[in-house]
Amino acid sequence: MTPSPSIPLFEEVVNGFNKLSVSGGTKKESSDLRRTRQSAFEKFRSLGGFPSIRNEDWRYTNLARFLKDEFTIEGWGGPETPAPDASLVEKAHIAGLDCYQIVLVNGSWDGTVTGGELPKGIQLLKVADARQDPALSVYFEKQAGWNEHFANLNAALFTDGIFVRVEAGVVIEKPLHIIHIYTSENNLLVQPRNVWVINKNAELSAIESVVSGGSEGGIIWVNSLSDVLVHADARFHHTMLQTAGTGVRLVQQTSVRQHRQSLYNNFTFTLPGAELVRNDLQTRLEEDHTETHLYGLYLTTGNQLVDNHTLVDHQKPHCFSNELYKGVLLGQSTGVFNGKVYVHQEAQKTNAFQQNNNLVISPKATIDSKPQLEIFADDVKCSHGSTVGQFSEEALFYLRARGIGEEAAKGLLINAFAFDVTEKIRIPEVETHVNELISLHIPTNHA
Amino acid sequence: MLTIKNLHAEVEEKQILKGINLSVNAGEVHAIMGPNGSGKSSLASVLAGRENYQVTQGEVFFSGLNLLDMSPEVRAREGLFLAFQYPIEIPGVSNINFLKTALAEIRAHKGLPPLDAKEFLRLSREKQKLVEFDAQLVNRSLNEGFSGGEKKRNEIFQLAMLEPKLSILDETDSGLDIDALRIVSKGVNKLRSENNAFIIITHYQRLLEYIVPDFVHVLYDGRIVKSGTKELALELEEKGYDWLKEEAREKATTI
Ligand SMILES: Nc1ncnc2c1ncn2[C@@H]1O[C@H](COP(=O)(O)OP(=O)(O)O)[C@@H](O)[C@H]1O
Ligand SMILES: [Mg+2]
């Protein structure tokens, strides 16, 4: 496929990549890492640059209207990252939660931790530093499974992000709350790269909140890539709270690798705001007896386009995966769900379940839901289901017949619909926070 | 309290209620009996404001207000309560939060502030006791996984909490065993007062032994074909409905 040079952002990234090699920003990186950047960029170009609806994985997610704008890319020696805005930190604050908290502004962390001193056995580093550390370089060199346009772009051009590592056998009791703030006066492409390494028999609970500045600033395109490695017997509980505002276009890729008997729980909550959200969550079960839970909830309004693509790749026997994504669609928003479960021939005794339920509230909202099961092993238990429905008239009448107003009744039903997902949240303060976010965003006029 | 005049209603273009006249005063208990499909639940639905019913003729006044002009929630706030024949399950809505919301809205309508957490809890405990409703069920999702009897008892628990002026009980007794029936009846009898009224829809005379009605009406084919006192219920129990159907048919042909 030939790249589309008519897209201004495409020009910008090509120039950016050419500058990268001459600016000396990658000078202290390993030669392997530099080669990885090079091949990732070539891959991005050979895939045709930015995806279009001709690409199967982008069929329902047309980026054309978002790619019309001009952006500059954040490179080295660019404008100073602004200091965290206290009101934005407050916006992401989770009431009553005892946690370690760090704030990243446009993917950069200033090194401050609040909520207490980090315990021994957990390491937090700026990716700008970690990538130059010969001992850590390996975490950035692998290009495993990145067949995607945006992931390759990130792998080629990332400058910063957060590196988190938990040592073997260490259980971090308090959750880690990462607040990602995105803010800029001009249109900006930000490409944070995050790495999570949970070593053998370690445990961590992390919450990542995405917030953004007001609508008066420039548009921010966030193309983030997170690599998650959950080693044998380790447990990682990973919650995403996407509450960015209208000026944000968020493409977030999370690539998880699980080893023997490990547990990975992912919660992805997408709330009204960002005009474009594309989540690619891929979990590769590379060893046996793993357990994976993927829970998602998207509440969309206005003109939002929210796309959740997930992959559960069962490579080995005796693994268990369970996925539940629920969507509430309002306004003229569009939702996309594509859930792929791939069971390799070797992956006998696989248990893989997937469910996607949607509540389409406004007649102008749409959802494209596509479960995809590809099973090559014969001794497995797999199921999937997808539903699209409206409010139950019976339930509405029951609530109204008890004196509850129509709008309040609808609010109760939306919360109830989301309940299957929210009740799974393991941390009560986070559960309360999410429920409040949902209530806050249920507009009083559902048309 | 309630005056129904010549009420006609249809659902899906099918005439169901064909001229109902009924007056209920404060302090009274009316029983409505009648064979299956005669329109008892439909009458209850029209009074509660179910939107798939169209009123084609007649009028209904409730405490002097035009009931048919009000939305279902305003009817409830004005003090009308329907204990559903088939209470539905709403997973994810907690029973107690639902009641808290409902009570707050009804109080707000009367210009009263919501009860604080402590007062609400006290009220809820008191009413649970009154209808012997299991405390465990109070904290569960609304009717989710409840047995038939538990659902019916939950309706009466809600009735007790919301203290309506007019309660319509639609076959609350069906599906209840004799013990549950006694408990429900005891609850209703305790809630009866000079200021409120009950319409009890039932198939069986049995319930009326516990909740003694002031009046008994027989609904057949969308009309009240006979009214009387509690003795009428006994007569129906003995003779069934066939003689009434005959009478109704004769009446219809002579007109
Ligand atoms: N939604 C509906 N659509 C069509 N017919 C209905 C509907 N609801 C009730 N009916 C009809 O109305 C008539 C009266 O039903 P109902 O009021 O439930 O009677 P009862 O409670 O006395 O058994 C029945 O013939 C029933 O089939
Ligand atoms: Mg009935």
XYZ file of C-alpha atoms and ligand atoms in Angstrom:
730
model
C 0.000 0.000 0.000
C 1.290 3.459 -0.793
C 1.483 6.004 1.981
C -0.908 8.884 1.858
C 1.252 11.998 1.748
C -1.842 14.207 1.613
C -2.227 13.665 5.341
C -0.365 16.528 7.062
C 0.431 14.381 10.083
C 2.095 11.855 7.818
C 4.488 14.529 6.508
C 5.142 15.595 10.064
C 6.084 12.132 11.310
C 8.308 11.465 8.321
C 10.176 14.720 8.965
C 10.201 13.933 12.661
C 11.770 10.570 12.081
C 14.410 11.981 9.795
C 15.253 14.623 12.401
C 15.422 11.986 15.101
C 18.564 10.419 13.677
C 20.372 13.728 13.186
C 19.325 15.451 16.427
C 21.352 13.006 18.508
C 18.367 12.251 20.735
C 18.917 8.538 20.305
C 22.705 8.680 20.554
C 22.878 7.004 23.961
C 20.455 4.255 23.015
C 21.679 0.769 22.181
C 22.264 0.068 18.525
C 19.562 -2.615 18.778
C 17.045 -0.067 19.970
C 17.976 2.301 17.183
C 17.543 -0.537 14.715
C 14.164 -1.333 16.251
C 13.078 2.275 15.752
C 14.203 2.110 12.148
C 12.409 -1.135 11.358
C 9.264 -0.005 13.209
C 9.165 3.126 11.111
C 9.672 1.152 7.937
C 6.842 -1.124 9.024
C 4.598 1.896 9.645
C 5.369 3.173 6.145
C 4.927 -0.203 4.501
C 1.530 -0.574 6.185
C 0.556 2.576 4.359
C 1.136 5.062 7.142
C -2.087 5.821 8.977
C -4.846 3.238 8.638
C -7.945 3.793 6.544
C -11.256 1.967 6.437
C -9.727 -0.350 3.843
C -7.804 -1.937 6.705
C -9.930 -4.704 8.212
C -9.159 -3.580 11.773
C -10.291 -0.045 10.992
C -13.356 -0.754 8.924
C -15.784 0.939 11.282
C -13.352 3.524 12.586
C -12.838 6.116 9.952
C -9.954 8.383 10.903
C -10.253 10.612 7.838
C -11.933 13.511 9.635
C -9.390 13.367 12.466
C -6.382 13.248 10.163
C -7.265 16.495 8.419
C -5.782 18.627 11.170
C -2.136 19.576 11.358
C -0.109 18.453 14.322
C 3.442 18.910 15.444
C 5.160 16.006 17.067
C 6.729 16.228 20.434
C 10.411 15.532 19.979
C 13.529 16.132 21.943
C 14.378 19.699 22.665
C 10.790 20.718 21.968
C 8.815 23.017 24.223
C 9.204 22.390 27.946
C 6.579 20.073 29.349
C 4.211 22.227 31.383
C 3.939 21.681 35.132
C 0.931 19.637 36.266
C -2.181 21.755 36.542
C -3.566 21.304 40.066
C -7.170 21.416 38.883
C -6.520 18.566 36.441
C -4.849 16.496 39.131
C -7.884 17.165 41.287
C -10.165 16.058 38.459
C -8.484 12.657 38.422
C -8.360 12.359 42.193
C -10.045 9.257 43.598
C -11.678 10.189 46.899
C -10.586 8.186 49.907
C -8.136 6.016 48.000
C -4.914 5.294 49.843
C -2.438 5.038 46.994
C 0.914 6.128 45.600
C 0.261 8.780 43.048
C 2.368 10.106 40.197
C 1.481 12.601 37.509
C 2.642 12.509 33.904
C 2.168 15.566 31.728
C 2.135 14.699 28.044
C 3.850 11.455 28.964
C 6.572 13.006 31.096
C 6.990 12.444 34.811
C 8.835 14.908 37.033
C 9.862 12.217 39.505
C 7.460 13.212 42.283
C 5.558 10.543 44.176
C 2.776 11.483 46.592
C 0.901 9.277 49.014
C 3.969 7.970 50.808
C 7.429 6.720 50.042
C 7.529 3.896 47.528
C 8.237 0.581 49.214
C 11.251 -1.543 48.384
C 10.757 -3.770 45.392
C 9.015 -1.345 43.064
C 10.922 0.754 40.631
C 9.569 3.737 38.727
C 11.630 5.376 36.018
C 11.171 7.911 33.285
C 11.308 6.121 29.957
C 13.511 8.953 28.701
C 16.104 7.547 31.135
C 15.244 3.851 31.071
C 15.656 3.584 27.298
C 19.309 4.669 27.653
C 20.028 2.165 30.430
C 21.838 -0.836 28.881
C 20.206 -3.126 31.462
C 16.697 -1.991 30.492
C 17.122 -1.401 26.805
C 15.860 -4.891 26.072
C 12.347 -3.853 27.122
C 12.199 -1.398 24.247
C 13.887 -3.479 21.593
C 11.296 -6.161 21.072
C 8.827 -5.573 18.346
C 6.680 -8.520 19.311
C 3.416 -8.749 17.450
C 3.248 -5.133 16.420
C 1.459 -5.330 13.214
C -0.396 -2.165 13.889
C 0.139 1.200 12.322
C 0.098 3.232 15.506
C 2.136 0.811 17.594
C 4.908 0.928 15.043
C 4.748 4.690 14.919
C 5.135 4.827 18.666
C 7.974 2.294 18.650
C 9.793 4.445 16.112
C 9.285 7.829 17.706
C 8.624 7.518 21.451
C 10.555 9.840 23.704
C 9.173 9.308 27.191
C 6.661 7.532 29.364
C 6.801 5.495 32.532
C 8.723 2.342 33.322
C 7.377 0.301 36.245
C 8.986 -2.822 37.586
C 8.025 -4.934 40.597
C 10.676 -7.309 41.928
C 10.043 -11.029 42.284
C 7.925 -12.024 45.259
C 7.019 -8.459 46.206
C 3.395 -7.629 46.863
C 2.711 -3.911 46.643
C -0.174 -3.404 49.026
C -1.246 0.086 48.042
C -2.381 0.732 44.496
C -0.375 2.948 42.192
C -2.375 5.748 40.641
C -0.928 7.250 37.489
C -2.542 10.436 36.296
C -1.885 11.152 32.643
C -2.497 14.795 31.889
C -2.597 15.937 28.286
C -2.448 19.618 27.618
C -1.064 21.851 24.881
C -1.660 25.242 23.335
C -1.030 23.939 19.827
C -2.062 20.765 18.065
C 0.318 18.122 19.267
C 1.028 14.434 18.724
C 2.209 12.821 21.961
C 3.518 9.267 21.986
C 4.080 7.937 25.477
C 5.660 4.550 25.828
C 4.996 2.666 29.039
C 6.520 -0.546 30.265
C 5.231 -2.725 33.089
C 7.264 -5.633 34.361
C 5.688 -7.672 37.123
C 8.245 -10.258 38.100
C 7.635 -13.771 39.408
C 5.068 -14.056 42.158
C 4.817 -10.285 42.540
C 1.550 -8.360 42.725
C 0.545 -4.853 41.748
C -2.626 -2.896 41.395
C -2.463 0.152 39.138
C -4.979 2.735 38.041
C -4.244 4.948 35.060
C -6.428 8.011 34.671
C -6.400 10.081 31.523
C -7.470 13.722 31.870
C -7.000 16.742 29.667
C -7.090 20.513 29.748
C -10.026 22.608 28.697
C -11.257 22.875 25.139
C -9.500 26.229 24.554
C -6.103 24.580 23.924
C -4.888 22.696 20.865
C -5.968 19.224 19.844
C -3.853 16.486 21.322
C -3.424 13.198 19.564
C -2.191 10.643 22.045
C -0.645 7.538 20.580
C 0.381 5.514 23.605
C 1.914 2.083 23.696
C 2.180 0.005 26.836
C 4.034 -3.244 27.112
C 3.024 -5.401 30.022
C 4.954 -8.445 31.083
C 3.374 -10.574 33.807
C 5.831 -13.250 34.841
C 5.024 -16.651 36.308
C 2.684 -16.613 39.328
C 2.508 -12.826 39.248
C -0.728 -10.847 39.539
C -1.420 -7.510 37.938
C -4.677 -5.582 38.309
C -4.761 -2.856 35.736
C -7.497 -0.202 35.547
C -7.853 2.459 32.874
C -10.058 5.470 33.473
C -10.353 7.401 30.248
C -11.931 10.728 31.083
C -10.152 13.018 28.626
C -12.029 15.991 27.215
C -13.187 16.840 23.709
C -9.829 18.074 22.395
C -8.235 14.662 22.740
C -7.835 11.831 20.242
C -6.665 8.813 22.096
C -5.140 5.724 20.548
C -4.039 3.412 23.283
C -2.364 0.103 22.726
C -1.702 -2.305 25.519
C 0.202 -5.422 24.733
C 0.246 -7.961 27.539
C 2.309 -11.117 27.782
C 1.453 -13.617 30.475
C 3.580 -16.406 31.810
C 2.764 -19.563 33.717
C -0.023 -19.274 36.329
C -0.060 -15.529 36.151
C -3.156 -13.394 36.532
C -3.949 -10.265 34.573
C -7.087 -8.214 35.243
C -7.821 -5.300 32.978
C -10.620 -2.775 33.443
C -11.096 -0.192 30.737
C -13.596 2.579 31.379
C -14.192 5.093 28.630
C -16.320 8.076 29.584
C -17.722 10.925 27.539
C -15.193 13.461 26.315
C -12.433 12.528 23.907
C -13.752 12.701 20.354
C -11.829 9.612 19.322
C -10.805 6.678 21.457
C -9.280 3.562 20.044
C -8.159 0.932 22.495
C -6.171 -2.050 21.351
C -5.787 -4.480 24.171
C -3.909 -7.639 23.344
C -3.135 -10.383 25.792
C -0.851 -13.176 24.755
C -0.975 -16.235 26.941
C 2.498 -17.535 26.258
C 2.518 -20.197 28.952
C 0.007 -22.543 30.558
C -2.465 -22.120 33.430
C -2.854 -18.379 33.145
C -5.958 -16.420 34.105
C -7.146 -13.283 32.351
C -10.127 -11.021 32.965
C -10.938 -8.175 30.640
C -13.744 -5.863 31.697
C -14.749 -2.846 29.691
C -17.366 -0.168 29.943
C -17.857 2.589 27.411
C -20.332 5.401 27.907
C -20.381 7.552 24.804
C -22.095 10.835 23.996
C -22.075 13.647 21.435
C -20.062 12.832 18.353
C -17.692 10.461 20.079
C -16.205 7.523 18.251
C -15.084 4.880 20.716
C -13.542 1.677 19.466
C -12.410 -1.223 21.615
C -10.383 -3.888 19.905
C -9.284 -6.774 22.051
C -7.331 -9.915 21.397
C -6.948 -12.877 23.695
C -4.360 -15.150 22.217
C -4.498 -18.606 23.778
C -1.164 -20.142 22.864
C -0.810 -22.768 25.592
C -3.063 -25.304 27.368
C -5.115 -24.834 30.538
C -5.559 -21.112 30.310
C -8.701 -19.283 31.361
C -9.915 -16.014 29.922
C -13.091 -14.106 30.545
C -14.102 -10.922 28.808
C -17.085 -8.680 29.425
C -17.507 -5.361 27.637
C -20.599 -3.232 28.032
C -21.538 -0.098 26.152
C -24.041 2.690 26.742
C -24.470 4.847 23.650
C -26.030 8.278 23.647
C -26.202 11.273 21.349
C -24.843 10.654 17.883
C -21.949 8.633 19.144
C -20.543 5.549 17.539
C -19.224 2.538 19.341
C -17.144 -0.265 17.927
C -16.357 -3.516 19.656
C -14.163 -6.133 18.085
C -13.147 -8.986 20.304
C -10.924 -11.658 18.924
C -10.247 -14.873 20.763
C -7.667 -17.058 19.121
C -7.122 -20.570 20.416
C -4.053 -22.257 18.980
C -4.017 -25.963 18.238
C -1.728 -26.572 21.192
C -3.982 -24.721 23.619
C -6.095 -27.683 24.783
C -8.305 -27.320 27.866
C -8.761 -23.668 27.143
C -11.669 -21.889 28.787
C -12.435 -18.690 26.942
C -15.559 -16.608 27.402
C -16.529 -13.355 25.829
C -19.584 -11.143 26.077
C -20.431 -7.721 24.652
C -23.701 -6.016 25.607
C -24.865 -2.650 24.409
C -27.583 -0.298 25.494
C -28.338 2.087 22.655
C -30.254 4.949 24.197
C -30.446 7.482 21.444
C -31.830 6.613 18.012
C -28.875 8.365 16.388
C -26.210 6.386 18.210
C -24.765 3.289 16.609
C -22.723 0.286 17.616
C -20.796 -2.197 15.546
C -20.136 -5.265 17.600
C -18.081 -8.089 16.222
C -16.959 -11.052 18.267
C -14.454 -13.247 16.486
C -13.590 -16.694 17.717
C -10.961 -18.713 15.964
C -10.457 -22.085 17.536
C -7.927 -24.645 16.384
C -7.887 -26.912 19.432
C -10.620 -29.514 19.959
C -10.828 -29.905 23.731
C -11.881 -26.425 24.758
C -14.791 -24.529 26.316
C -15.461 -21.282 24.512
C -18.448 -19.041 24.254
C -19.262 -15.607 23.020
C -22.276 -13.396 22.713
C -23.202 -9.941 21.614
C -26.393 -8.007 22.277
C -27.753 -4.612 21.338
C -30.828 -3.368 23.179
C -32.813 -0.405 24.392
C -34.246 0.493 27.791
C -36.659 -2.073 29.117
C -40.067 -0.364 29.088
C -41.203 -2.695 31.854
C -38.322 -1.704 34.107
C -38.853 1.991 33.402
C -42.540 1.729 34.239
C -41.850 -0.151 37.457
C -39.483 2.563 38.680
C -41.774 5.402 37.603
C -44.741 3.719 39.263
C -42.857 4.163 42.518
C -42.514 7.908 42.048
C -39.105 7.999 40.408
C -38.958 10.519 37.560
C -38.284 9.324 34.052
C -34.763 10.772 33.843
C -33.779 9.483 37.269
C -35.208 6.083 36.363
C -33.114 6.000 33.201
C -30.066 6.951 35.254
C -30.739 4.064 37.632
C -31.079 1.677 34.691
C -27.839 2.861 33.113
C -26.027 2.358 36.393
C -27.664 -1.037 36.697
C -26.550 -1.996 33.213
C -23.005 -0.964 34.036
C -23.174 -2.774 37.350
C -22.044 -6.143 35.948
C -18.754 -4.481 35.145
C -18.392 -1.992 38.001
C -19.118 -4.615 40.662
C -16.016 -6.482 39.517
C -13.724 -3.619 40.541
C -11.713 -4.876 43.465
C -11.055 -1.542 45.147
C -14.203 -0.033 46.732
C -13.000 3.588 46.392
C -12.371 3.049 42.697
C -15.774 1.426 42.289
C -17.451 4.412 43.953
C -15.408 6.785 41.815
C -16.407 5.023 38.607
C -20.078 4.946 39.586
C -19.934 8.669 40.287
C -18.288 9.304 36.931
C -21.068 7.372 35.244
C -23.803 9.275 37.091
C -22.078 12.564 36.335
C -22.103 11.838 32.656
C -25.656 10.635 32.268
C -27.174 13.639 30.555
C -30.633 14.688 31.619
C -31.745 14.800 28.030
C -31.286 11.457 26.352
C -32.299 12.488 22.875
C -60.683 9.521 46.969
C -61.021 7.765 43.613
C -63.823 8.233 41.131
C -63.877 6.289 37.888
C -66.519 7.308 35.391
C -67.380 5.330 32.265
C -63.753 4.346 31.689
C -62.965 2.823 28.306
C -59.456 1.771 27.383
C -57.772 -0.191 24.639
C -54.433 -1.810 24.098
C -53.053 -2.493 20.654
C -56.367 -1.391 19.198
C -58.214 -3.981 21.236
C -60.982 -2.694 23.497
C -60.342 -4.042 26.998
C -62.175 -1.764 29.417
C -65.702 -1.089 28.280
C -67.176 1.415 30.706
C -65.998 1.044 34.282
C -67.696 2.998 37.055
C -66.285 2.831 40.556
C -66.030 5.060 43.599
C -63.608 4.450 46.438
C -63.633 6.536 49.614
C -60.957 6.927 52.255
C -61.044 4.140 54.802
C -62.597 1.599 52.409
C -61.385 -1.703 51.070
C -62.768 -2.805 47.704
C -62.221 -6.241 46.250
C -62.324 -6.799 42.518
C -62.835 -10.362 41.379
C -63.474 -11.923 38.037
C -62.326 -14.630 35.645
C -58.975 -14.525 33.889
C -58.704 -12.085 31.062
C -61.629 -9.942 32.183
C -59.491 -6.803 32.484
C -58.563 -6.575 36.159
C -54.839 -6.022 35.558
C -55.684 -3.705 32.701
C -57.718 -1.518 35.027
C -54.825 -1.437 37.483
C -52.412 -0.569 34.643
C -54.574 2.270 33.363
C -54.844 3.704 36.865
C -51.070 3.487 37.381
C -50.395 5.069 33.971
C -48.932 2.286 31.880
C -48.349 3.949 28.544
C -49.367 1.177 26.158
C -53.002 1.580 27.235
C -55.072 4.247 25.503
C -58.012 5.689 27.339
C -60.697 6.213 24.722
C -63.537 7.448 26.924
C -64.347 8.386 30.496
C -62.509 10.068 33.309
C -60.767 9.332 36.586
C -60.393 11.656 39.544
C -57.965 11.004 42.355
C -58.169 13.296 45.388
C -59.927 15.779 43.162
C -57.186 15.743 40.501
C -57.499 14.492 36.948
C -55.529 11.272 37.234
C -55.322 10.598 33.510
C -53.401 13.841 32.950
C -50.563 12.773 35.209
C -47.399 10.839 34.404
C -46.935 7.539 36.276
C -44.411 9.105 38.640
C -46.700 11.998 39.560
C -49.541 9.560 40.267
C -47.230 7.683 42.598
C -46.125 10.894 44.294
C -49.769 11.872 44.745
C -50.230 8.638 46.662
C -51.252 5.937 44.209
C -49.519 2.591 44.583
C -49.775 -0.505 42.438
C -48.522 -3.792 43.825
C -47.758 -5.556 40.563
C -49.159 -8.961 39.650
C -45.784 -9.798 38.133
C -43.064 -7.666 39.761
C -40.073 -7.583 37.468
C -36.441 -8.152 38.324
C -34.028 -5.274 37.833
C -30.490 -6.564 38.330
C -28.034 -3.902 39.363
C -30.558 -1.621 41.074
C -30.277 -2.209 44.769
C -33.586 -2.642 46.517
C -32.716 -0.207 49.245
C -31.299 2.538 47.007
C -34.339 2.254 44.824
C -36.607 2.744 47.838
C -34.491 5.615 49.111
C -34.813 7.359 45.736
C -38.532 6.686 45.513
C -39.198 7.897 49.053
C -37.114 11.026 48.515
C -39.068 11.897 45.370
C -42.409 11.331 47.070
C -41.334 13.447 50.047
C -40.004 16.180 47.784
C -43.395 16.279 46.075
C -44.934 16.976 49.487
C -42.310 19.628 50.197
C -40.484 17.449 52.707
C -36.707 16.967 52.872
C -35.336 13.450 52.345
C -34.903 11.330 55.448
C -31.336 11.181 56.707
C -29.565 7.829 56.606
C -30.418 7.006 60.214
C -34.102 7.853 59.958
C -34.364 5.929 56.725
C -32.756 2.886 58.291
C -35.095 3.033 61.256
C -38.145 3.308 59.016
C -36.918 0.476 56.835
C -36.343 -1.801 59.847
C -39.766 -1.015 61.248
C -41.510 -1.805 57.977
C -39.469 -4.933 57.370
C -40.725 -6.208 60.662
C -44.289 -5.272 59.844
C -44.342 -7.416 56.710
C -41.730 -9.913 57.954
C -39.481 -9.146 55.035
C -36.052 -10.702 55.168
C -33.328 -8.103 55.841
C -31.033 -9.966 53.448
C -33.427 -9.347 50.576
C -33.520 -5.628 51.289
C -29.894 -5.268 50.303
C -30.047 -7.367 47.164
C -30.744 -6.225 43.633
C -34.397 -5.397 43.064
C -36.275 -8.723 42.993
C -33.314 -10.461 41.374
C -33.494 -14.168 42.070
C -36.389 -13.679 44.509
C -38.968 -16.436 44.722
C -42.502 -15.604 43.614
C -43.567 -15.140 47.221
C -40.560 -12.967 48.050
C -41.379 -10.675 45.159
C -44.942 -10.276 46.359
C -43.773 -9.570 49.856
C -41.346 -6.996 48.519
C -44.291 -5.198 46.922
C -45.987 -5.011 50.306
C -42.739 -3.886 51.930
C -42.530 -1.048 49.401
C -46.167 -0.231 50.047
C -45.425 0.000 53.748
C -42.421 2.250 53.131
C -44.140 4.636 50.755
C -47.425 4.944 52.706
C -49.712 5.643 49.748
C -53.272 6.945 49.963
C -54.632 4.361 47.557
C -53.089 0.925 47.142
C -54.047 -1.429 44.365
C -52.986 -5.008 45.025
C -53.059 -7.036 41.827
C -53.308 -10.718 42.736
C -50.814 -10.303 45.513
C -52.171 -13.540 46.940
C -51.507 -15.797 43.970
C -48.330 -17.747 44.446
C -48.354 -17.208 48.192
C -48.578 -20.115 50.598
C -50.919 -19.863 53.534
C -48.262 -18.513 55.911
C -47.140 -15.830 53.503
C -50.754 -14.968 52.840
C -51.346 -14.481 56.552
C -48.252 -12.271 56.869
C -49.168 -10.118 53.896
C -52.740 -9.752 55.137
C -51.586 -8.877 58.621
C -49.328 -6.195 57.144
C -52.135 -4.743 55.063
C -54.526 -4.773 58.021
C -52.019 -2.863 60.108
C -51.587 -0.313 57.350
C -55.341 0.195 56.925
C -56.573 3.477 58.294
C -59.298 6.081 58.020
C -57.112 8.011 55.609
C -56.179 5.397 53.059
C -57.967 2.950 50.813
C -57.253 -0.396 49.129
C -58.376 -2.038 45.938
C -57.683 -5.745 46.163
C -57.730 -7.708 42.958
C -58.004 -11.403 43.596
C -59.174 -14.655 42.176
C -59.836 -16.315 45.444
C -62.149 -15.692 48.309
C -59.343 -16.949 50.562
C -57.521 -13.595 50.831
C -60.773 -11.866 51.699
C -61.062 -13.961 54.846
C -58.004 -12.163 56.098
C -58.499 -8.732 54.561
C -62.216 -8.201 54.948
C -63.504 -5.941 52.174
C -66.246 -3.366 52.473
C -67.293 -3.972 48.871
C -66.838 -6.718 46.322
C -67.101 -6.104 42.572
C -67.078 -8.573 39.759
C -65.307 -7.525 36.593
C -66.257 -9.399 33.478
C -65.413 -8.553 29.887
C -64.275 -5.045 30.713
C -67.281 -4.088 32.859
C -68.251 -4.318 36.494
C -71.193 -6.675 36.199
C -72.038 -7.037 39.857
C -71.253 -5.278 43.111
C -72.040 -6.283 46.656
C -70.594 -6.859 50.092
C -68.265 -9.593 51.284
C -71.040 -12.186 50.973
C -70.744 -11.861 47.197
C -67.243 -13.257 47.381
C -68.551 -16.340 49.182
C -71.264 -16.803 46.609
C -68.687 -16.623 43.796
C -66.582 -19.171 45.586
C -69.502 -21.584 45.682
C -71.054 -21.002 42.291
C -68.118 -19.894 40.163
C -68.483 -17.239 37.502
C -70.622 -19.022 34.954
C -73.957 -17.767 36.282
C -72.614 -14.199 36.082
C -71.430 -14.712 32.548
C -74.944 -15.915 31.673
C -76.495 -12.896 33.344
C -74.114 -10.565 31.576
C -74.855 -12.140 28.237
C -78.619 -11.914 28.788
C -78.252 -8.281 29.751
C -76.204 -7.591 26.671
C -78.749 -9.207 24.366
C -81.733 -7.452 25.927
C -80.164 -4.031 25.492
N -50.238 -5.709 25.927
C -51.372 -6.332 25.535
N -51.620 -6.508 24.239
C -52.759 -7.112 23.809
N -53.683 -7.584 24.650
C -53.502 -7.447 25.960
C -52.326 -6.812 26.488
N -52.425 -6.814 27.827
C -53.587 -7.439 28.125
N -54.236 -7.807 27.023
C -55.544 -8.485 26.926
O -56.471 -7.794 27.732
C -57.403 -8.672 28.310
C -57.456 -8.432 29.806
O -56.254 -8.874 30.415
P -55.929 -8.603 31.928
O -56.236 -7.196 32.242
O -54.540 -9.057 32.187
O -56.978 -9.553 32.630
P -57.009 -10.121 34.112
O -56.010 -9.371 34.935
O -58.405 -9.869 34.539
O -56.709 -11.556 34.022
C -56.944 -10.072 27.936
O -57.731 -10.504 26.853
C -55.519 -9.879 27.510
O -55.157 -10.827 26.537
Mg -54.310 -10.030 36.006
